Short mmCIF file of N, CA and C in Angstrom, two decimals:
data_model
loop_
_atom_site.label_atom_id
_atom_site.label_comp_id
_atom_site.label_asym_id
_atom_site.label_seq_id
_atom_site.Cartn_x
_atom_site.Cartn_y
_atom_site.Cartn_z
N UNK A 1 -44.94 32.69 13.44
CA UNK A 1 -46.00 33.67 13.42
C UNK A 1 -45.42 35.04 13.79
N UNK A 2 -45.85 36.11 13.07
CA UNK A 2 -45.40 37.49 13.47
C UNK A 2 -46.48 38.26 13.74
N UNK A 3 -46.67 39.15 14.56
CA UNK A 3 -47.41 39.95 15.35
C UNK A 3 -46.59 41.69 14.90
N UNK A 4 -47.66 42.42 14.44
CA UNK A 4 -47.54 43.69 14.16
C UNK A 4 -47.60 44.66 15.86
N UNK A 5 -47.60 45.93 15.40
CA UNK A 5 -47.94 46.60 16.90
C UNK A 5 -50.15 46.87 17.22
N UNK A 6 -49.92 46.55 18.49
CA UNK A 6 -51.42 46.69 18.52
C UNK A 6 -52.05 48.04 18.81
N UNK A 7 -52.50 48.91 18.58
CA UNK A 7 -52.43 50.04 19.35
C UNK A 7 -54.48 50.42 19.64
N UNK A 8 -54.09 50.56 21.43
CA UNK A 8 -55.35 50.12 21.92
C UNK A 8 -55.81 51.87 22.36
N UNK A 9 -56.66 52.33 22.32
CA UNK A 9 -57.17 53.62 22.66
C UNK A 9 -58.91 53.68 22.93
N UNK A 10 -59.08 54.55 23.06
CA UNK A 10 -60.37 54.89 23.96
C UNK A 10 -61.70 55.34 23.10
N UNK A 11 -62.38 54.58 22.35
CA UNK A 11 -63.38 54.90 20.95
C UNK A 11 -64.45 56.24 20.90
N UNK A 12 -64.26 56.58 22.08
CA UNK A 12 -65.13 58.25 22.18
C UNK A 12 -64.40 59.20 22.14
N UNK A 13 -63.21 59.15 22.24
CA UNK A 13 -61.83 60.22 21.56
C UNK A 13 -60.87 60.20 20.99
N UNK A 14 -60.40 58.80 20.58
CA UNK A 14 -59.20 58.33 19.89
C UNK A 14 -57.87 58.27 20.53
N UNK A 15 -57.86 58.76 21.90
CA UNK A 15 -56.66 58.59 22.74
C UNK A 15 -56.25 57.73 22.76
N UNK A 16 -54.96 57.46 22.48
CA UNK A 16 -54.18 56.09 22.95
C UNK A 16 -54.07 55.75 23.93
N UNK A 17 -54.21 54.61 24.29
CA UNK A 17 -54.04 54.48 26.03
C UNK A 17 -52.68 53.27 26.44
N UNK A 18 -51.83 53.14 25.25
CA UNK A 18 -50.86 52.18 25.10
C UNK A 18 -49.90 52.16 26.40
N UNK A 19 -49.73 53.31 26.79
CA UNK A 19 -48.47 53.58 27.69
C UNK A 19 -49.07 54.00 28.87
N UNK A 20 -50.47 53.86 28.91
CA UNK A 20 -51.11 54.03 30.54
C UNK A 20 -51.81 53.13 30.84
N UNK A 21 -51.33 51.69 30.97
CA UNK A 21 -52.03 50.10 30.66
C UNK A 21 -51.31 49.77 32.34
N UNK A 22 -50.48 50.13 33.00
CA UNK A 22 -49.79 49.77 34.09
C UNK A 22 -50.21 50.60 35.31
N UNK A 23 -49.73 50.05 36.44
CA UNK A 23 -50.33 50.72 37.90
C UNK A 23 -50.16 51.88 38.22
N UNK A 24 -50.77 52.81 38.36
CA UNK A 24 -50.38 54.40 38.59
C UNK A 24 -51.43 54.54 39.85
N UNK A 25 -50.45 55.69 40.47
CA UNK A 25 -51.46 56.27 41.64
C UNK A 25 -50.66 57.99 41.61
N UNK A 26 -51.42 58.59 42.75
CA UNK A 26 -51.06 60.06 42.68
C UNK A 26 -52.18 60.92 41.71
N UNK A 27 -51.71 61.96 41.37
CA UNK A 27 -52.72 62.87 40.77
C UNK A 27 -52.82 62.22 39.42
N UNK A 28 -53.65 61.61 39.05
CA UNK A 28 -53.83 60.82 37.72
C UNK A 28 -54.50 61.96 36.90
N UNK A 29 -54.23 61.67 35.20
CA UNK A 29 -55.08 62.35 34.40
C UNK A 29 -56.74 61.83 34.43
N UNK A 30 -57.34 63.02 34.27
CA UNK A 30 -59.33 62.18 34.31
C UNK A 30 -58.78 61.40 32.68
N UNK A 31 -59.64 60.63 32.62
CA UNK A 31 -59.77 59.33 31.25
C UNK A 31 -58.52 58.64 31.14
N UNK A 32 -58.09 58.10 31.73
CA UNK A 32 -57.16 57.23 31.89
C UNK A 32 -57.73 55.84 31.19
N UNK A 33 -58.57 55.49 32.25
CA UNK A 33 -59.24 54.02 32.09
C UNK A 33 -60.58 54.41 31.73
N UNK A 34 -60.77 54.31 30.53
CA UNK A 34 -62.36 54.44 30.06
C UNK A 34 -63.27 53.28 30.34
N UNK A 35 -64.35 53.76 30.23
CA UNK A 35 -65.78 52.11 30.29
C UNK A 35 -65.09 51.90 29.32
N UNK A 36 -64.77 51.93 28.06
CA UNK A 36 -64.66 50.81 27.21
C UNK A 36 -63.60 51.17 26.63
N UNK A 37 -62.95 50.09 25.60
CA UNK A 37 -61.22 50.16 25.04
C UNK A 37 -61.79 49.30 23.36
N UNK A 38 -61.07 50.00 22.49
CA UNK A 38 -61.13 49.41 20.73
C UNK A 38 -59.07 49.20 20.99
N UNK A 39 -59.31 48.80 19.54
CA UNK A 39 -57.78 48.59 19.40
C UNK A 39 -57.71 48.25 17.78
N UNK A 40 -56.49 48.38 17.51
CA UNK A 40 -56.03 48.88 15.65
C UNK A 40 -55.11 47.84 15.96
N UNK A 41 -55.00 46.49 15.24
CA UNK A 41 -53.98 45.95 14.73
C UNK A 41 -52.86 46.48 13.61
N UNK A 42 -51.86 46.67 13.80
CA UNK A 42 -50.95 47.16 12.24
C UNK A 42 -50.17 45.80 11.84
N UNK A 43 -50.03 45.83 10.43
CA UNK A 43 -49.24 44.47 10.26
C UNK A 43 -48.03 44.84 10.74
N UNK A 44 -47.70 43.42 10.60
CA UNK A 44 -46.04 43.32 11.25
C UNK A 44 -44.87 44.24 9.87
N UNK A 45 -44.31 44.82 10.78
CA UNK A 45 -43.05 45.41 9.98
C UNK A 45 -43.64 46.79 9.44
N UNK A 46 -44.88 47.31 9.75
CA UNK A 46 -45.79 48.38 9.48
C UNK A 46 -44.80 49.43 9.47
N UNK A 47 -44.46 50.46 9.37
CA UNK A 47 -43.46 51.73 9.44
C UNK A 47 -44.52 52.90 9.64
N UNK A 48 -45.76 52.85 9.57
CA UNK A 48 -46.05 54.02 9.83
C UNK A 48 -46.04 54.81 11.19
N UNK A 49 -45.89 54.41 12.24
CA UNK A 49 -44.96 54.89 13.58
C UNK A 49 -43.45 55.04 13.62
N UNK A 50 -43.06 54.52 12.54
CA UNK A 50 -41.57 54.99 12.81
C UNK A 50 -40.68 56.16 13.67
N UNK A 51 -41.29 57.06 12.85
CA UNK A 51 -40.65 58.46 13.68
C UNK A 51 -41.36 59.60 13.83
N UNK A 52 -42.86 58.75 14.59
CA UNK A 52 -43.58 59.44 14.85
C UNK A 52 -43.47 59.87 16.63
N UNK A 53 -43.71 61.24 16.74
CA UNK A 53 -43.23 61.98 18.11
C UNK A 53 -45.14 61.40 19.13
N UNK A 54 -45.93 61.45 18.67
CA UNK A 54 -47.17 61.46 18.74
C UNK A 54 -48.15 61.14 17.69
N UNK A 55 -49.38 60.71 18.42
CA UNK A 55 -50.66 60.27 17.44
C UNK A 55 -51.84 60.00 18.10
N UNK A 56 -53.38 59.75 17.65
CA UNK A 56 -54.26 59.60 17.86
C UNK A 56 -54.98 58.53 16.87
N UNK A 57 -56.19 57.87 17.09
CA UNK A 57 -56.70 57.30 16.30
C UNK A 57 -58.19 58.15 15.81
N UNK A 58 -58.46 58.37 14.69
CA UNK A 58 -59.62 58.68 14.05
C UNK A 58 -60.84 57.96 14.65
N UNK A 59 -61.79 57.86 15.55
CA UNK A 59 -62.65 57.12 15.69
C UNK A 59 -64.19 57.13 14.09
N UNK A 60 -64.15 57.80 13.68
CA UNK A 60 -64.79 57.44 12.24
C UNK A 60 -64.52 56.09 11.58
N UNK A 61 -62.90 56.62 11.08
CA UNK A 61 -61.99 55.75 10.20
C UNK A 61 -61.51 54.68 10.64
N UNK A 62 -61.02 54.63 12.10
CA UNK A 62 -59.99 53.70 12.31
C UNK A 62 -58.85 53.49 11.79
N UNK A 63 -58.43 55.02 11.74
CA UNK A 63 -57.23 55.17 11.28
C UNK A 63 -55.97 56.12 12.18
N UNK A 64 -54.86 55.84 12.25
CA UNK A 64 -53.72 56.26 12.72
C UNK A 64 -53.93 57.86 12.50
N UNK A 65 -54.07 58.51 13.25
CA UNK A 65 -53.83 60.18 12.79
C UNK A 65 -52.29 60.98 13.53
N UNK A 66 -51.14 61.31 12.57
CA UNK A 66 -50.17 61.24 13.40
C UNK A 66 -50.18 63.18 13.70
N UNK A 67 -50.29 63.17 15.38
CA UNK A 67 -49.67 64.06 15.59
C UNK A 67 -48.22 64.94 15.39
N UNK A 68 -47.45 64.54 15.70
CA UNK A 68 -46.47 65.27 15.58
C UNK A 68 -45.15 64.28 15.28
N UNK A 69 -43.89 64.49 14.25
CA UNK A 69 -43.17 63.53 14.32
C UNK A 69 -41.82 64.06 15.00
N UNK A 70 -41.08 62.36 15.22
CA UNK A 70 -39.23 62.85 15.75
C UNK A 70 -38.54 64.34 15.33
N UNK A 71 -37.60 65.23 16.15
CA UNK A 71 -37.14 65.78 14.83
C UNK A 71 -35.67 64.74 14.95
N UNK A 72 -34.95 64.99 13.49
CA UNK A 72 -34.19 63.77 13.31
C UNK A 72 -32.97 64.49 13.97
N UNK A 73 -31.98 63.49 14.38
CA UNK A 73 -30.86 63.99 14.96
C UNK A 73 -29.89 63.17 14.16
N UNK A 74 -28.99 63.94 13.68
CA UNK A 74 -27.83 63.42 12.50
C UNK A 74 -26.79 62.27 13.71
N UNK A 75 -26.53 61.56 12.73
CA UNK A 75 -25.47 60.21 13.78
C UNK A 75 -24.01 61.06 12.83
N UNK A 76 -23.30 60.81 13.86
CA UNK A 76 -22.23 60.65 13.64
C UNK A 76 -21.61 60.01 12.01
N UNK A 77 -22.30 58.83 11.29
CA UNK A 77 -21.32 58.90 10.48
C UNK A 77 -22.66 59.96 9.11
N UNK A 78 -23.26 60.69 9.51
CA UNK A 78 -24.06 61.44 8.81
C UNK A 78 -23.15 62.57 8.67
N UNK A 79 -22.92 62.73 10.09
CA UNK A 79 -22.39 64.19 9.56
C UNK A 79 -21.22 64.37 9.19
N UNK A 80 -20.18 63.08 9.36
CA UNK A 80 -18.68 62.55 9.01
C UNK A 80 -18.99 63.22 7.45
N UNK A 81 -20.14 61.85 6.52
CA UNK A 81 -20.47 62.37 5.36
C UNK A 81 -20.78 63.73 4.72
N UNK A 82 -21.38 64.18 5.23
CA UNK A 82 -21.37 65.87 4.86
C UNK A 82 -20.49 66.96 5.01
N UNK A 83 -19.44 66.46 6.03
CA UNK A 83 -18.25 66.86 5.94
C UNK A 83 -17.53 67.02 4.58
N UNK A 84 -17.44 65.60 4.74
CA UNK A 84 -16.48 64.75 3.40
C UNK A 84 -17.08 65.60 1.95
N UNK A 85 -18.45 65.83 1.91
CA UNK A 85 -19.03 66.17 0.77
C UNK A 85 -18.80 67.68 0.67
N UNK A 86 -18.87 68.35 1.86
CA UNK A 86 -18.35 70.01 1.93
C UNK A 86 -17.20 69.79 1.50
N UNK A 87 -15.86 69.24 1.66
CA UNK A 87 -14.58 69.59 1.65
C UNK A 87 -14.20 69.12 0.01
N UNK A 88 -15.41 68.23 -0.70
CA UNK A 88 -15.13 67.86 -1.87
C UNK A 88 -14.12 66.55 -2.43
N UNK A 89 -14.03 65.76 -0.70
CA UNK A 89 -13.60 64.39 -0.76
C UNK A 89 -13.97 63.56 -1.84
N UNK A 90 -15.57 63.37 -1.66
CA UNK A 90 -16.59 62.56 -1.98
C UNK A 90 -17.44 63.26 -3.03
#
């Protein structure tokens, strides 16, 4: 059996609340823990979070609304390659 990501948020604003599910104390944000919690199953192997920086859920739709994404950072053999392709190796 495979299990997608679940992503659980707060149905009167669409906040995610995925990463504030654990014990906190100190100056907390207000809406942390709402009266009530929805949640979006995605199938397994879903990509639409991939290289996403941030997001919200649509409470209309029930849909993923992505805020803002990764910016990408070149690996090493990326930029080996573009080397190779400047100098007219490749």
């Amino acid at each position: 059996m495979e299990y997608g990501k679940r992503i659980i948020f707060d149905p009167s604003n669409g906040r995610v609340l995925n990463y504030c599910l654990e014990e906190m104390s100190g100056n907390l944000q207000e809406g942390l823990r709402p009266e009530s919690i929805d949640f979006i199953d995605l199938p397994y192997g879903d990509t639409t979070l991939r290289d996403v920086d941030a997001y919200h859920v649509d409470v209309q739709t029930r849909t993923v609304v992505v805020d803002s994404y990764r910016e990408h950072t070149l690996t090493y053999e990326e930029l080996q390659q573009q080397l190779l392709i400047a100098q007219g190796v490749i």
